[in-house]
mmCIF file of C-alpha atoms in Angstrom:
data_model
loop_
_atom_site.group_PDB
_atom_site.id
_atom_site.type_symbol
_atom_site.label_atom_id
_atom_site.label_comp_id
_atom_site.label_asym_id
_atom_site.label_seq_id
_atom_site.Cartn_x
_atom_site.Cartn_y
_atom_site.Cartn_z
ATOM 1 C CA UNK A 1239 19.906 -4.941 22.434
ATOM 2 C CA UNK A 1240 20.061 -1.580 21.287
ATOM 3 C CA UNK A 1241 17.719 0.507 19.436
ATOM 4 C CA UNK A 1242 19.057 -0.062 15.510
ATOM 5 C CA UNK A 1243 19.009 -3.658 15.998
ATOM 6 C CA UNK A 1244 15.812 -3.926 17.393
ATOM 7 C CA UNK A 1245 14.290 -1.521 14.477
ATOM 8 C CA UNK A 1246 15.827 -4.112 12.451
ATOM 9 C CA UNK A 1247 14.871 -7.247 14.362
ATOM 10 C CA UNK A 1248 10.944 -5.699 13.693
ATOM 11 C CA UNK A 1249 11.133 -3.639 10.863
ATOM 12 C CA UNK A 1250 10.813 -0.478 11.829
ATOM 13 C CA UNK A 1251 12.317 2.813 11.470
ATOM 14 C CA UNK A 1252 14.101 4.238 14.529
ATOM 15 C CA UNK A 1253 12.330 7.003 15.178
ATOM 16 C CA UNK A 1254 9.047 4.881 15.239
ATOM 17 C CA UNK A 1255 10.659 2.853 18.274
ATOM 18 C CA UNK A 1256 11.559 6.699 20.033
ATOM 19 C CA UNK A 1257 8.175 7.672 18.832
ATOM 20 C CA UNK A 1258 6.764 4.669 20.764
ATOM 21 C CA UNK A 1259 8.736 4.786 23.770
ATOM 22 C CA UNK A 1260 7.451 8.662 23.877
ATOM 23 C CA UNK A 1261 4.077 8.281 24.003
ATOM 24 C CA UNK A 1262 4.153 5.269 26.296
ATOM 25 C CA UNK A 1263 3.378 2.162 23.656
ATOM 26 C CA UNK A 1264 7.146 0.384 24.932
ATOM 27 C CA UNK A 1265 9.378 1.096 27.896
ATOM 28 C CA UNK A 1266 12.978 -0.712 27.057
ATOM 29 C CA UNK A 1267 15.382 -0.315 29.972
ATOM 30 C CA UNK A 1268 17.485 2.235 30.048
ATOM 31 C CA UNK A 1269 22.111 1.126 30.615
ATOM 32 C CA UNK A 1270 23.335 2.671 33.462
ATOM 33 C CA UNK A 1271 26.010 4.955 32.746
ATOM 34 C CA UNK A 1272 24.873 6.152 29.196
ATOM 35 C CA UNK A 1273 21.325 5.689 29.238
ATOM 36 C CA UNK A 1274 20.767 4.099 25.920
ATOM 37 C CA UNK A 1275 17.926 2.435 24.962
ATOM 38 C CA UNK A 1276 17.786 -1.748 25.796
ATOM 39 C CA UNK A 1277 15.541 -3.783 23.882
ATOM 40 C CA UNK A 1278 14.643 -7.084 25.183
ATOM 41 C CA UNK A 1279 12.918 -9.765 22.965
ATOM 42 C CA UNK A 1280 9.450 -9.504 24.727
ATOM 43 C CA UNK A 1281 10.063 -5.817 23.417
ATOM 44 C CA UNK A 1282 10.884 -6.441 20.255
ATOM 45 C CA UNK A 1283 7.091 -9.114 20.126
ATOM 46 C CA UNK A 1284 5.777 -5.699 21.608
ATOM 47 C CA UNK A 1285 6.779 -3.852 18.334
ATOM 48 C CA UNK A 1286 5.742 -6.457 15.728
ATOM 49 C CA UNK A 1287 2.644 -6.493 17.678
ATOM 50 C CA UNK A 1288 2.103 -3.113 17.172
ATOM 51 C CA UNK A 1289 3.307 -2.860 13.998
ATOM 52 C CA UNK A 1290 0.906 -5.621 12.960
ATOM 53 C CA UNK A 1291 -2.269 -3.864 14.758
ATOM 54 C CA UNK A 1292 -1.278 -0.487 12.613
ATOM 55 C CA UNK A 1293 -0.821 -2.208 9.338
ATOM 56 C CA UNK A 1294 -4.716 -3.604 9.815
ATOM 57 C CA UNK A 1295 -5.274 0.002 10.483
ATOM 58 C CA UNK A 1296 -5.878 0.365 14.702
ATOM 59 C CA UNK A 1297 -4.733 4.093 15.836
ATOM 60 C CA UNK A 1298 -2.346 4.448 18.835
ATOM 61 C CA UNK A 1299 -4.914 4.552 21.290
ATOM 62 C CA UNK A 1300 -6.466 1.127 20.088
ATOM 63 C CA UNK A 1301 -2.764 0.254 19.792
ATOM 64 C CA UNK A 1302 -2.691 0.536 23.499
ATOM 65 C CA UNK A 1303 -6.454 -1.292 24.389
ATOM 66 C CA UNK A 1304 -4.290 -4.133 22.112
ATOM 67 C CA UNK A 1305 -1.748 -3.986 24.318
ATOM 68 C CA UNK A 1306 -3.446 -3.989 27.762
ATOM 69 C CA UNK A 1307 -5.462 -6.860 26.466
ATOM 70 C CA UNK A 1308 -2.038 -8.794 24.952
ATOM 71 C CA UNK A 1309 -0.550 -8.347 28.203
ATOM 72 C CA UNK A 1310 -3.408 -9.643 29.965
ATOM 73 C CA UNK A 1311 -3.574 -13.930 30.784
ATOM 74 C CA UNK A 1312 -7.511 -13.291 31.650
ATOM 75 C CA UNK A 1313 -8.097 -11.543 28.545
ATOM 76 C CA UNK A 1314 -11.265 -12.059 27.137
ATOM 77 C CA UNK A 1315 -12.199 -13.241 22.897
ATOM 78 C CA UNK A 1316 -15.227 -10.727 23.378
ATOM 79 C CA UNK A 1317 -13.497 -8.435 24.687
ATOM 80 C CA UNK A 1318 -10.946 -8.378 21.479
ATOM 81 C CA UNK A 1319 -13.796 -9.522 18.706
ATOM 82 C CA UNK A 1320 -15.217 -6.283 19.937
ATOM 83 C CA UNK A 1321 -12.849 -3.618 19.073
ATOM 84 C CA UNK A 1322 -11.985 -5.455 15.935
ATOM 85 C CA UNK A 1323 -15.736 -5.240 15.372
ATOM 86 C CA UNK A 1324 -15.778 -1.690 15.102
ATOM 87 C CA UNK A 1325 -12.369 -1.132 13.433
ATOM 88 C CA UNK A 1326 -14.385 -2.873 10.662
ATOM 89 C CA UNK A 1327 -17.246 -0.922 11.041
ATOM 90 C CA UNK A 1328 -14.863 2.268 10.590
ATOM 91 C CA UNK A 1329 -12.856 0.304 7.565
ATOM 92 C CA UNK A 1330 -16.179 -0.407 5.891
ATOM 93 C CA UNK A 1331 -17.130 3.658 6.600
ATOM 94 C CA UNK A 1332 -14.068 4.570 4.525
ATOM 95 C CA UNK A 1333 -14.916 2.385 1.821
ATOM 96 C CA UNK A 1334 -18.191 4.247 1.227
ATOM 97 C CA UNK A 1335 -16.096 7.600 1.895
ATOM 98 C CA UNK A 1336 -13.108 6.247 -0.778
ATOM 99 C CA UNK A 1337 -15.670 5.038 -3.759
ATOM 100 C CA UNK A 1338 -17.609 8.058 -3.338
ATOM 101 C CA UNK A 1339 -14.394 10.289 -3.937
ATOM 102 C CA UNK A 1340 -13.650 7.987 -6.881
ATOM 103 C CA UNK A 1341 -17.238 8.624 -8.292
ATOM 104 C CA UNK A 1342 -16.226 12.189 -8.354
ATOM 105 C CA UNK A 1343 -13.134 11.948 -9.488
ATOM 106 C CA UNK A 1344 -14.414 10.061 -12.458
ATOM 107 C CA UNK A 1345 -17.158 12.695 -13.001
ATOM 108 C CA UNK A 1346 -13.848 14.479 -12.888
ATOM 109 C CA UNK A 1347 -12.303 13.412 -16.206
ATOM 110 C CA UNK A 1348 -15.342 12.145 -18.002
ATOM 111 C CA UNK A 1349 -15.945 16.323 -17.708
ATOM 112 C CA UNK A 1350 -12.363 16.987 -19.819
ATOM 113 C CA UNK A 1351 -11.878 16.427 -23.095
ATOM 114 C CA UNK A 1352 -8.206 15.672 -22.488
ATOM 115 C CA UNK A 1353 -7.144 16.779 -25.592
ATOM 116 C CA UNK A 1354 -4.788 20.329 -25.921
ATOM 117 C CA UNK A 1355 -7.504 22.383 -25.695
ATOM 118 C CA UNK A 1356 -7.720 25.453 -22.580
ATOM 119 C CA UNK A 1357 -10.758 23.646 -21.297
ATOM 120 C CA UNK A 1358 -9.635 24.054 -17.560
ATOM 121 C CA UNK A 1359 -13.157 22.483 -16.328
ATOM 122 C CA UNK A 1360 -11.880 20.069 -14.011
ATOM 123 C CA UNK A 1361 -9.406 23.316 -12.244
ATOM 124 C CA UNK A 1362 -13.123 25.435 -12.620
ATOM 125 C CA UNK A 1363 -15.017 22.554 -10.873
ATOM 126 C CA UNK A 1364 -12.832 22.514 -7.656
ATOM 127 C CA UNK A 1365 -12.582 26.125 -8.168
ATOM 128 C CA UNK A 1366 -15.804 28.033 -8.349
ATOM 129 C CA UNK A 1367 -18.040 27.287 -5.198
ATOM 130 C CA UNK A 1368 -21.300 26.958 -7.507
ATOM 131 C CA UNK A 1369 -19.604 23.862 -8.996
ATOM 132 C CA UNK A 1370 -22.150 20.609 -7.877
ATOM 133 C CA UNK A 1371 -20.075 19.767 -4.301
ATOM 134 C CA UNK A 1372 -18.129 16.883 -4.397
ATOM 135 C CA UNK A 1373 -19.415 13.215 -3.016
ATOM 136 C CA UNK A 1374 -17.496 12.981 -0.214
ATOM 137 C CA UNK A 1375 -19.207 12.598 3.305
ATOM 138 C CA UNK A 1376 -18.596 14.622 5.669
ATOM 139 C CA UNK A 1377 -17.697 11.581 7.996
ATOM 140 C CA UNK A 1378 -14.792 10.668 6.330
ATOM 141 C CA UNK A 1379 -12.378 11.620 8.878
ATOM 142 C CA UNK A 1380 -9.443 9.359 8.182
ATOM 143 C CA UNK A 1381 -5.412 9.281 6.891
ATOM 144 C CA UNK A 1382 -3.953 7.398 4.597
ATOM 145 C CA UNK A 1383 -0.503 6.017 5.755
ATOM 146 C CA UNK A 1384 1.904 3.626 3.840
ATOM 147 C CA UNK A 1385 2.407 0.598 6.130
ATOM 148 C CA UNK A 1386 5.430 -2.283 5.419
ATOM 149 C CA UNK A 1387 5.096 -5.219 3.757
ATOM 150 C CA UNK A 1388 4.095 -6.698 6.870
ATOM 151 C CA UNK A 1389 5.236 -11.130 7.122
ATOM 152 C CA UNK A 1390 2.952 -12.509 9.941
ATOM 153 C CA UNK A 1391 4.217 -16.090 11.341
ATOM 154 C CA UNK A 1392 1.605 -18.902 11.344
ATOM 155 C CA UNK A 1393 1.508 -20.751 14.306
ATOM 156 C CA UNK A 1394 0.853 -18.214 17.277
ATOM 157 C CA UNK A 1395 4.255 -16.698 17.368
#
């Protein structure tokens, strides 16, 4: 199937498929004569795997490692569990950081009367160096991304 058909089959934009190819996560065959990408059913299964892994927060490097395990019939459950356990720790750290950010935002909102007065307490707090520090742990290094709604079929496929 061509890139548009593969993209539709796995629910990803064509651009994402091209990017995954560029970084070596999927390698479709090329049609002789015109160099068009030809995606096999195995490629589409791999793209769906990547989509689900990304949706639960795995980075591209982690996806690469997961794909290696996915392709290895000798993989061990413990290897995969270790990756998932590390991801759980990262998510827990992100949740702590998000709660701290929320607390700061609530504090800022509570400091503002919310009426038509010209009281820029929130803007002032963001702008002034002497204001209390924002409750944001320095360990917060992640990016929130929008992921598509993914339906994972039951029964192992």
